[in-house]
Amino acid sequence: MIPYQMKKEEVLKSLGTGTEGLSEKQAAENQNKFGKNELAEGKRKNPIVLFLEQYKDFLVIILIIAAIISGILGDLESSIVIFVVITINAILGTVQNIKAEQSLNSLKEMSAPTAKVIRDGEIRIVEGRNVTVGDIVVVEAGDFVCADGRIIENASLKVDESALTGESEPVEKSEEALEGEKALGDRVNMMYSGSFATYGRAKMVVTGIGMDTEIGKIAALLKNTQEKKTPLQVSLDSFGKKLSFIILGICIIVMGLTLFRNSGPITPEAFSDAFIFAVALAVAAIPEALSSIVTIVLSVGTQKLAKEHAIIRKLQAVEGLGSVSIICSDKTGTLTQNKMTVQKMYFDGTVIDKDDNINERQAQLIIDGALCNDSVRKDGQEIGDPTEIALIDFSNKHNLPSERVREQYPRLGEIPFDSDRKLMSTVHKIGNNYKMLTKGAVDVLLERIVEVKTMDGKRAFDEADAEQLRNVNREFSESGLRVLAVCEKDVPSADITLDDEKDYILLGLIAMQDPPREESADAVAKCKTAGIMPIMITGDHLVTASAIAKKIGILDDKRRAVEGSAIENLSDDELDEFVTDVAVYARVSPEHKIRIVNAWQRKGYIVSMTGDGVNDAPALKQADIGVAMGITGSEVAKDAASMVLTDDNFATIVKAVENGRNIYKNIQRSIQFLLSGNTAGILAVLYASVMALPVPFQAVHLLFINLLTDSLPAIALGVEPHSAAVMNEKPRRKDQSILTGRVMTNIISEGIIIGAAAIAAFYIGLMRNAVVGSTMAFATLCLSRLVHGFNCKSERPVVFTRKMWNNKSLIGAFVIGFVLLNAVLLIPPLQSVFSVAPLTVNELLAVYGLSLATLVVIQILKLIKR
């Protein structure tokens, strides 16, 4: 049998212990048998392994092969340049991918550093890691629980298990055996590692330590959960392979044409020259700087997000956020404030809102709630049950400071809260009378009320009053509010017993709730406008979860709310159908969360999971984009997430989605810029080969363009100012390539225009000689690509608009590239290094004119398209 189903005597016997605890000898034997009370360490990849993995990219492998063959054939210059480029890319990739796997370490830190155990009949304080199975642990209010255990003695214990179950209210514990299967949050005779006591005290016998605890199971889930590639990673991987095959084919054709044009037999020298040029063409055509530029753009995006309270832990999540179509959100602390707050009162037939003004009679209800109360504020900290803290906060809010009220009416007697009778009573001297104040469950007190206080005094409590009280209680409960009744009576002395808890005068009802964050409703609405479906997944009760979900707009008439048990026995296929119209899942386990995330992923959706508790961590890691809360969130959740919100603001997610979409568009602009320029170079070379013209570019020309004048504008386009208009679009499909039909059309058409300008310059230069032709073709291609950065800013014409000048980085990149190009063309030592001929003034003007003409023609094309 499971410990929570067994009587406490049976549990003690099965573990070989008793109420006096283990002896030190037994404890040592059990530690040898069961191990230390700590979580297993996860394996981490060596940084060297991570560095070598960067070379697995298909584009990189092609370039390595080309570099090796070039070196063998004697072109060391090209080999060195290629190896330098791919090594820089590998270093950047390694730095970004060294993510310390801290989830398991954070879980270990959640274990209490010390614990009070009974050994040899005496209470001793030991390190949490030395607690073992069979130990009797004493737990008091404020203590963290160091292991899983079955309660054997209980004195009104309440335990906060929100980190494990997501339930915002502390759980009242019991020592009695339970019947049947129970969800984690309903095992009221058990305590779990990582939770903490908020009220009362108890003793438990340890039943599980280390990896055998519920936290240990979550740690195992974290270890076994695979991280997903983001849509951009998948898209670029697919694109890279296709592009490589296309470029290899073109290079083989160009090499064949070069050899075919050679008169006479093919000599080793001719083959070597043809191969080296083909390699140079491959280096120019393959955008090897693409991954670095994408990484840099994403890094800049993370800095922008950090300023807006979103810390990115996994770089690729920046663009992935932009394509999220499902957000599975925890309730407690994410959509709500994780703080019980009084919402309404009921007094003398009237419902009073928390912000309404109150009179002296109504104030007595608030004062009694603060007096019959064990919670306190000490050194800025809240100590006690959240429900009672809500009562003293409400008292303070209405200028009835709880400390002053308690000094004025000190407690003289009490009957502590008991989960069986669901009441708490205290005695205070108010005026000349001893007043017994009682608060508790409405259904329990209802049968004990004989009078009711009114605005005019008091009167008899009749059946009509009882019916009205039931109706108000039901309305409050259906709204997700927790309701307490507050009563009083005169007693002869401060010595009260359980027999005195009757014949009450009703003061009224106080209803409270963990309320939604103010910005949650607006954030949910924005999500829906952006085509994103919000779903609430929580360990809290169905009524409470549904009420909050309706209030903020997640739950409506078209969708429903269910408990986690509803999916327990469903197959994956059945679950895929089931999730379609469910907006709220209540009373869920960590396994349920992962199954729900998986179901949406199988349906082709990109899923984000938000949360703050330990119980959220596996689903955060399984989701395409995991989002953790930074203030209330556990370290476990933060380490498992892709993004951490430093302000715990759900609305920040919406802003992050907007940023993600803009960053993706900017990356798309950078790719369009790089590939259209590369296309121009390829077309110019193909044209020259087919027309039997001299080679238009030297290998060093193509390397100069690719490594120097291309990178800066591409990075600058990556930081193009953002637009709010992206939030009116629907999320991208999971299988949508970053190279859409529109982008491919732009790449080809713009590549043809720039390539035509380069060929025109080549012909003009050939009128003097081949070296001048090559120089003019190189200069025109280089300058046209610099100018082309402005074309890639928008689908609309930008010339003569403010938008053309709103990106200072792009202007700076153009100026730097222009200066470098002219330095190569005009400074004699550099002319020699880069194999260029001196140009006349007219030839320079022709280069400038042709380059500027590409901007004009492409802008006219954009105008025609509009």
PDB file of N, CA, C and O in Angstrom, residues 85 89 114 131 161 175 184 201 213 294 331 414 427 470 499 501 531 612 680 701 731 749 752 828 863:
ATOM      1  N   VAL A  85      37.149  32.427 -40.730  1.00  0.00           N
ATOM      2  CA  VAL A  85      35.722  32.773 -40.684  1.00  0.00           C
ATOM      3  C   VAL A  85      34.924  31.726 -39.909  1.00  0.00           C
ATOM      4  O   VAL A  85      34.151  32.042 -38.999  1.00  0.00           O
ATOM      5  N   ASN A  89      32.956  31.907 -36.175  1.00  0.00           N
ATOM      6  CA  ASN A  89      31.554  31.509 -36.019  1.00  0.00           C
ATOM      7  C   ASN A  89      31.402  30.440 -34.934  1.00  0.00           C
ATOM      8  O   ASN A  89      30.456  30.457 -34.147  1.00  0.00           O
ATOM      9  N   THR A 114      18.727  22.520   7.242  1.00  0.00           N
ATOM     10  CA  THR A 114      18.724  21.762   8.503  1.00  0.00           C
ATOM     11  C   THR A 114      17.313  21.249   8.767  1.00  0.00           C
ATOM     12  O   THR A 114      16.342  21.748   8.182  1.00  0.00           O
ATOM     13  N   VAL A 131      19.127  13.605   6.661  1.00  0.00           N
ATOM     14  CA  VAL A 131      17.836  13.006   7.023  1.00  0.00           C
ATOM     15  C   VAL A 131      17.665  11.743   6.192  1.00  0.00           C
ATOM     16  O   VAL A 131      17.996  11.707   4.999  1.00  0.00           O
ATOM     17  N   GLU A 161       2.072  24.333  -0.378  1.00  0.00           N
ATOM     18  CA  GLU A 161       2.595  23.421  -1.403  1.00  0.00           C
ATOM     19  C   GLU A 161       2.494  24.034  -2.792  1.00  0.00           C
ATOM     20  O   GLU A 161       2.519  23.317  -3.798  1.00  0.00           O
ATOM     21  N   GLU A 175      -3.671  13.540  10.118  1.00  0.00           N
ATOM     22  CA  GLU A 175      -2.858  12.344  10.339  1.00  0.00           C
ATOM     23  C   GLU A 175      -3.620  11.064  10.007  1.00  0.00           C
ATOM     24  O   GLU A 175      -3.081   9.962  10.133  1.00  0.00           O
ATOM     25  N   LEU A 184      -1.795  14.611  -5.874  1.00  0.00           N
ATOM     26  CA  LEU A 184      -0.751  15.112  -4.981  1.00  0.00           C
ATOM     27  C   LEU A 184      -1.297  16.159  -4.009  1.00  0.00           C
ATOM     28  O   LEU A 184      -1.031  16.126  -2.811  1.00  0.00           O
ATOM     29  N   ARG A 201       1.926  22.835  13.941  1.00  0.00           N
ATOM     30  CA  ARG A 201       3.109  21.979  14.024  1.00  0.00           C
ATOM     31  C   ARG A 201       2.680  20.541  13.814  1.00  0.00           C
ATOM     32  O   ARG A 201       1.499  20.200  13.907  1.00  0.00           O
ATOM     33  N   THR A 213      11.780  11.486  -3.810  1.00  0.00           N
ATOM     34  CA  THR A 213      10.763  12.449  -3.397  1.00  0.00           C
ATOM     35  C   THR A 213      10.014  12.954  -4.629  1.00  0.00           C
ATOM     36  O   THR A 213      10.405  12.679  -5.769  1.00  0.00           O
ATOM     37  N   VAL A 294      22.952  36.395 -37.491  1.00  0.00           N
ATOM     38  CA  VAL A 294      21.710  36.047 -36.797  1.00  0.00           C
ATOM     39  C   VAL A 294      21.939  36.042 -35.287  1.00  0.00           C
ATOM     40  O   VAL A 294      21.131  36.558 -34.518  1.00  0.00           O
ATOM     41  N   LYS A 331      -1.653  29.713 -13.114  1.00  0.00           N
ATOM     42  CA  LYS A 331      -2.507  30.770 -12.553  1.00  0.00           C
ATOM     43  C   LYS A 331      -1.805  31.523 -11.423  1.00  0.00           C
ATOM     44  O   LYS A 331      -1.611  32.732 -11.500  1.00  0.00           O
ATOM     45  N   GLU A 414      -8.467  31.624  24.068  1.00  0.00           N
ATOM     46  CA  GLU A 414      -8.631  31.184  22.681  1.00  0.00           C
ATOM     47  C   GLU A 414      -8.917  29.695  22.592  1.00  0.00           C
ATOM     48  O   GLU A 414      -8.632  28.923  23.506  1.00  0.00           O
ATOM     49  N   VAL A 427     -11.039  35.370  22.866  1.00  0.00           N
ATOM     50  CA  VAL A 427     -11.790  36.191  23.826  1.00  0.00           C
ATOM     51  C   VAL A 427     -11.048  37.508  24.059  1.00  0.00           C
ATOM     52  O   VAL A 427      -9.820  37.517  24.235  1.00  0.00           O
ATOM     53  N   ARG A 470     -27.176  31.776   2.798  1.00  0.00           N
ATOM     54  CA  ARG A 470     -26.769  30.666   1.913  1.00  0.00           C
ATOM     55  C   ARG A 470     -26.606  31.161   0.473  1.00  0.00           C
ATOM     56  O   ARG A 470     -25.658  30.770  -0.220  1.00  0.00           O
ATOM     57  N   ASP A 499     -17.827  23.918  24.171  1.00  0.00           N
ATOM     58  CA  ASP A 499     -19.260  24.012  24.433  1.00  0.00           C
ATOM     59  C   ASP A 499     -19.783  25.437  24.291  1.00  0.00           C
ATOM     60  O   ASP A 499     -20.998  25.660  24.138  1.00  0.00           O
ATOM     61  N   GLU A 501     -19.059  27.383  21.807  1.00  0.00           N
ATOM     62  CA  GLU A 501     -19.148  27.766  20.394  1.00  0.00           C
ATOM     63  C   GLU A 501     -20.562  27.501  19.843  1.00  0.00           C
ATOM     64  O   GLU A 501     -20.788  26.644  18.989  1.00  0.00           O
ATOM     65  N   GLY A 531      -3.609  36.467 -32.471  1.00  0.00           N
ATOM     66  CA  GLY A 531      -3.812  35.093 -32.923  1.00  0.00           C
ATOM     67  C   GLY A 531      -3.229  34.053 -31.990  1.00  0.00           C
ATOM     68  O   GLY A 531      -2.990  32.920 -32.398  1.00  0.00           O
ATOM     69  N   ASP A 612       5.872  29.561 -12.421  1.00  0.00           N
ATOM     70  CA  ASP A 612       6.816  30.031 -11.415  1.00  0.00           C
ATOM     71  C   ASP A 612       7.216  28.961 -10.410  1.00  0.00           C
ATOM     72  O   ASP A 612       8.193  29.114  -9.697  1.00  0.00           O
ATOM     73  N   ALA A 680      23.514  38.223 -56.962  1.00  0.00           N
ATOM     74  CA  ALA A 680      24.077  39.122 -57.984  1.00  0.00           C
ATOM     75  C   ALA A 680      25.467  38.659 -58.400  1.00  0.00           C
ATOM     76  O   ALA A 680      25.804  38.620 -59.603  1.00  0.00           O
ATOM     77  N   HIS A 701      38.440  39.514 -54.306  1.00  0.00           N
ATOM     78  CA  HIS A 701      37.333  40.475 -54.407  1.00  0.00           C
ATOM     79  C   HIS A 701      36.091  39.943 -53.678  1.00  0.00           C
ATOM     80  O   HIS A 701      35.437  40.657 -52.905  1.00  0.00           O
ATOM     81  N   PRO A 731       0.181  34.369 -35.969  1.00  0.00           N
ATOM     82  CA  PRO A 731       1.501  33.735 -35.817  1.00  0.00           C
ATOM     83  C   PRO A 731       1.898  32.981 -37.085  1.00  0.00           C
ATOM     84  O   PRO A 731       1.038  32.487 -37.829  1.00  0.00           O
ATOM     85  N   SER A 749      14.832  38.977 -57.959  1.00  0.00           N
ATOM     86  CA  SER A 749      14.690  40.200 -58.771  1.00  0.00           C
ATOM     87  C   SER A 749      15.763  41.227 -58.433  1.00  0.00           C
ATOM     88  O   SER A 749      16.360  41.840 -59.339  1.00  0.00           O
ATOM     89  N   ILE A 752      19.170  40.090 -59.734  1.00  0.00           N
ATOM     90  CA  ILE A 752      19.315  40.314 -61.190  1.00  0.00           C
ATOM     91  C   ILE A 752      19.682  41.771 -61.464  1.00  0.00           C
ATOM     92  O   ILE A 752      20.568  42.060 -62.297  1.00  0.00           O
ATOM     93  N   PRO A 828      47.446  52.997 -53.435  1.00  0.00           N
ATOM     94  CA  PRO A 828      48.264  52.063 -54.230  1.00  0.00           C
ATOM     95  C   PRO A 828      48.652  50.767 -53.517  1.00  0.00           C
ATOM     96  O   PRO A 828      48.510  49.692 -54.113  1.00  0.00           O
ATOM     97  N   LEU A 863       7.457  50.649 -55.766  1.00  0.00           N
ATOM     98  CA  LEU A 863       6.331  51.557 -55.975  1.00  0.00           C
ATOM     99  C   LEU A 863       5.293  50.916 -56.885  1.00  0.00           C
ATOM    100  O   LEU A 863       4.081  51.007 -56.634  1.00  0.00           O
TER     101      LEU A 863
END
